[in-house]
Amino acid sequence: MERIAAIRSHLGDEWIPTIYRDKVRTQRTRSTHIDIPPRQNLAEIQYTLLGIELKVGKNRFSCPDLAAARYIRIFARAGISDFAIPYDITKVSVMADELETAWQKLLLLVEADSGKLSAGGRTRFRKDAIQLVRLEIAEIGAGGTMPTFDRETRQRPR
């Protein structure tokens, strides 16, 4: 656990739950649920005749665009089934870039730090790091199904 805490402190603002809390949940979001097991999953984006799909195990999830598929893939890889997605579609690609970069850095640091461990020890260490990410994002929560529209929308004066 101390090694994972060291990786977390090394990543700082690039720790996935920190990005999720500070940059995703502070804006308008909608909650999303995908039925996946709570473990590390292999998630791949597939291009079909009907559009873009995310394949996680035997399950396929239809995605509106590539940016949303990339964003959802980060959470599917970590085994997170409930999460928030930005309501503004222009922000989804930016958040997907940041989260993918943070995911790759996490995996690289875990691999570098577990170099002296046995194969089973490396697997457990990686699993524990991803479990911590999953738990912290679950604590932050997915938010509401629909964002609140608390701004004035009147277009014409009375």
Short mmCIF file of C-alpha atoms in Angstrom, two decimals:
data_model
loop_
_atom_site.label_atom_id
_atom_site.label_comp_id
_atom_site.label_asym_id
_atom_site.label_seq_id
_atom_site.Cartn_x
_atom_site.Cartn_y
_atom_site.Cartn_z
CA MET A 1 0.00 0.00 0.00
CA GLU A 2 2.94 2.31 0.64
CA ARG A 3 4.15 1.81 -2.92
CA ILE A 4 0.73 2.73 -4.30
CA ALA A 5 0.66 5.84 -2.11
CA ALA A 6 4.08 6.79 -3.49
CA ILE A 7 2.81 6.39 -7.06
CA ARG A 8 -0.27 8.44 -6.20
CA SER A 9 1.82 11.26 -4.75
CA HIS A 10 4.21 11.09 -7.73
CA LEU A 11 1.32 11.49 -10.18
CA GLY A 12 -0.18 14.37 -8.17
CA ASP A 13 -2.67 16.20 -10.38
CA GLU A 14 -2.42 13.43 -12.97
CA TRP A 15 -3.94 10.83 -10.63
CA ILE A 16 -7.14 9.67 -12.39
CA PRO A 17 -9.53 10.32 -9.46
CA THR A 18 -8.03 13.82 -9.05
CA ILE A 19 -8.69 14.64 -12.71
CA TYR A 20 -12.18 13.19 -12.38
CA ARG A 21 -12.98 15.18 -9.22
CA ASP A 22 -11.40 18.50 -10.21
CA LYS A 23 -12.03 18.67 -13.95
CA VAL A 24 -14.96 16.42 -14.78
CA ARG A 25 -17.30 16.65 -11.79
CA THR A 26 -16.95 20.44 -11.48
CA GLN A 27 -18.73 20.96 -14.80
CA ARG A 28 -22.16 19.88 -16.00
CA THR A 29 -22.21 16.12 -16.29
CA ARG A 30 -24.63 13.27 -16.72
CA SER A 31 -24.21 9.91 -15.07
CA THR A 32 -23.54 6.82 -17.13
CA HIS A 33 -23.82 3.16 -16.23
CA ILE A 34 -22.28 0.25 -18.11
CA ASP A 35 -22.62 -3.38 -17.04
CA ILE A 36 -19.06 -4.59 -16.62
CA PRO A 37 -17.32 -6.62 -13.91
CA PRO A 38 -15.44 -4.63 -11.24
CA ARG A 39 -11.94 -5.65 -12.32
CA GLN A 40 -9.43 -4.63 -14.92
CA ASN A 41 -10.96 -5.25 -18.34
CA LEU A 42 -9.78 -5.31 -21.90
CA ALA A 43 -11.78 -2.62 -23.69
CA GLU A 44 -11.51 -1.95 -27.39
CA ILE A 45 -13.18 0.51 -29.74
CA GLN A 46 -14.80 -1.04 -32.79
CA TYR A 47 -16.06 0.66 -35.91
CA THR A 48 -19.23 -0.97 -37.24
CA LEU A 49 -21.72 -0.15 -39.95
CA LEU A 50 -24.04 1.22 -37.27
CA GLY A 51 -21.43 3.49 -35.68
CA ILE A 52 -18.83 3.23 -32.97
CA GLU A 53 -19.04 0.58 -30.26
CA LEU A 54 -17.00 -0.16 -27.19
CA LYS A 55 -16.42 -3.87 -26.64
CA VAL A 56 -15.70 -4.93 -23.07
CA GLY A 57 -15.43 -8.69 -22.77
CA LYS A 58 -18.53 -10.07 -24.51
CA ASN A 59 -20.54 -6.88 -24.01
CA ARG A 60 -20.85 -4.12 -26.59
CA PHE A 61 -21.89 -0.56 -25.85
CA SER A 62 -22.97 1.86 -28.54
CA CYS A 63 -21.20 5.22 -28.37
CA PRO A 64 -22.29 8.46 -30.04
CA ASP A 65 -18.79 9.35 -31.26
CA LEU A 66 -15.13 8.45 -30.98
CA ALA A 67 -14.43 10.93 -28.17
CA ALA A 68 -17.17 9.41 -25.99
CA ALA A 69 -15.90 5.90 -26.75
CA ARG A 70 -12.36 6.90 -25.70
CA TYR A 71 -13.70 8.51 -22.52
CA ILE A 72 -15.83 5.51 -21.56
CA ARG A 73 -12.97 3.11 -22.37
CA ILE A 74 -10.87 4.58 -19.52
CA PHE A 75 -13.54 3.72 -16.96
CA ALA A 76 -14.26 0.33 -18.56
CA ARG A 77 -10.57 -0.61 -18.38
CA ALA A 78 -10.54 0.13 -14.67
CA GLY A 79 -13.81 -1.75 -14.06
CA ILE A 80 -15.81 1.33 -13.10
CA SER A 81 -19.45 0.89 -14.06
CA ASP A 82 -20.93 4.18 -12.75
CA PHE A 83 -19.28 7.45 -13.73
CA ALA A 84 -20.02 10.95 -15.02
CA ILE A 85 -19.51 12.12 -18.58
CA PRO A 86 -19.33 15.83 -19.49
CA TYR A 87 -22.60 17.16 -20.89
CA ASP A 88 -20.76 19.53 -23.23
CA ILE A 89 -19.57 17.36 -26.11
CA THR A 90 -16.64 19.68 -26.83
CA LYS A 91 -15.14 18.83 -23.42
CA VAL A 92 -15.33 15.04 -23.79
CA SER A 93 -12.32 14.78 -26.12
CA VAL A 94 -10.15 16.95 -23.86
CA MET A 95 -11.06 14.90 -20.79
CA ALA A 96 -10.47 11.65 -22.71
CA ASP A 97 -6.97 12.86 -23.64
CA GLU A 98 -6.12 13.74 -20.04
CA LEU A 99 -7.53 10.52 -18.61
CA GLU A 100 -5.79 8.33 -21.21
CA THR A 101 -2.48 10.04 -20.49
CA ALA A 102 -2.98 9.57 -16.74
CA TRP A 103 -3.91 5.90 -17.28
CA GLN A 104 -0.74 5.23 -19.27
CA LYS A 105 1.44 7.04 -16.71
CA LEU A 106 -0.15 5.01 -13.92
CA LEU A 107 0.58 1.75 -15.72
CA LEU A 108 4.17 2.79 -16.47
CA LEU A 109 4.84 3.77 -12.86
CA VAL A 110 3.28 0.55 -11.57
CA GLU A 111 5.41 -1.47 -13.98
CA ALA A 112 8.60 0.41 -13.05
CA ASP A 113 7.94 0.12 -9.32
CA SER A 114 7.12 -3.60 -9.43
CA GLY A 115 10.27 -4.61 -11.29
CA LYS A 116 11.76 -6.57 -8.36
CA LEU A 117 8.56 -8.47 -7.62
CA SER A 118 7.61 -11.90 -8.93
CA ALA A 119 5.07 -12.21 -11.75
CA GLY A 120 2.26 -12.82 -9.26
CA GLY A 121 3.41 -9.91 -7.13
CA ARG A 122 3.37 -7.58 -10.15
CA THR A 123 -0.16 -8.66 -11.00
CA ARG A 124 -1.36 -8.08 -7.42
CA PHE A 125 0.36 -4.70 -7.28
CA ARG A 126 -1.26 -3.56 -10.52
CA LYS A 127 -4.64 -4.90 -9.36
CA ASP A 128 -4.34 -3.04 -6.05
CA ALA A 129 -3.45 0.25 -7.78
CA ILE A 130 -6.45 -0.02 -10.10
CA GLN A 131 -8.65 -1.01 -7.15
CA LEU A 132 -7.65 2.21 -5.38
CA VAL A 133 -8.58 4.24 -8.48
CA ARG A 134 -11.93 2.43 -8.64
CA LEU A 135 -12.68 3.06 -4.94
CA GLU A 136 -11.79 6.75 -5.09
CA ILE A 137 -13.95 7.35 -8.16
CA ALA A 138 -16.83 5.51 -6.47
CA GLU A 139 -16.46 7.85 -3.47
CA ILE A 140 -16.65 10.89 -5.76
CA GLY A 141 -19.76 9.46 -7.41
CA ALA A 142 -21.40 9.69 -10.79
CA GLY A 143 -23.79 12.55 -10.03
CA GLY A 144 -27.28 12.93 -11.39
CA THR A 145 -28.75 11.38 -14.48
CA MET A 146 -29.27 14.79 -16.04
CA PRO A 147 -27.36 18.02 -15.33
CA THR A 148 -29.06 20.93 -13.62
CA PHE A 149 -29.94 23.80 -15.90
CA ASP A 150 -29.90 26.66 -13.43
CA ARG A 151 -29.05 29.42 -15.89
CA GLU A 152 -31.45 31.98 -17.30
CA THR A 153 -32.61 30.80 -20.71
CA ARG A 154 -35.02 33.55 -21.66
CA GLN A 155 -34.13 34.85 -25.10
CA ARG A 156 -36.59 37.74 -25.49
CA PRO A 157 -37.35 40.56 -23.11
CA ARG A 158 -40.90 40.75 -21.77
#
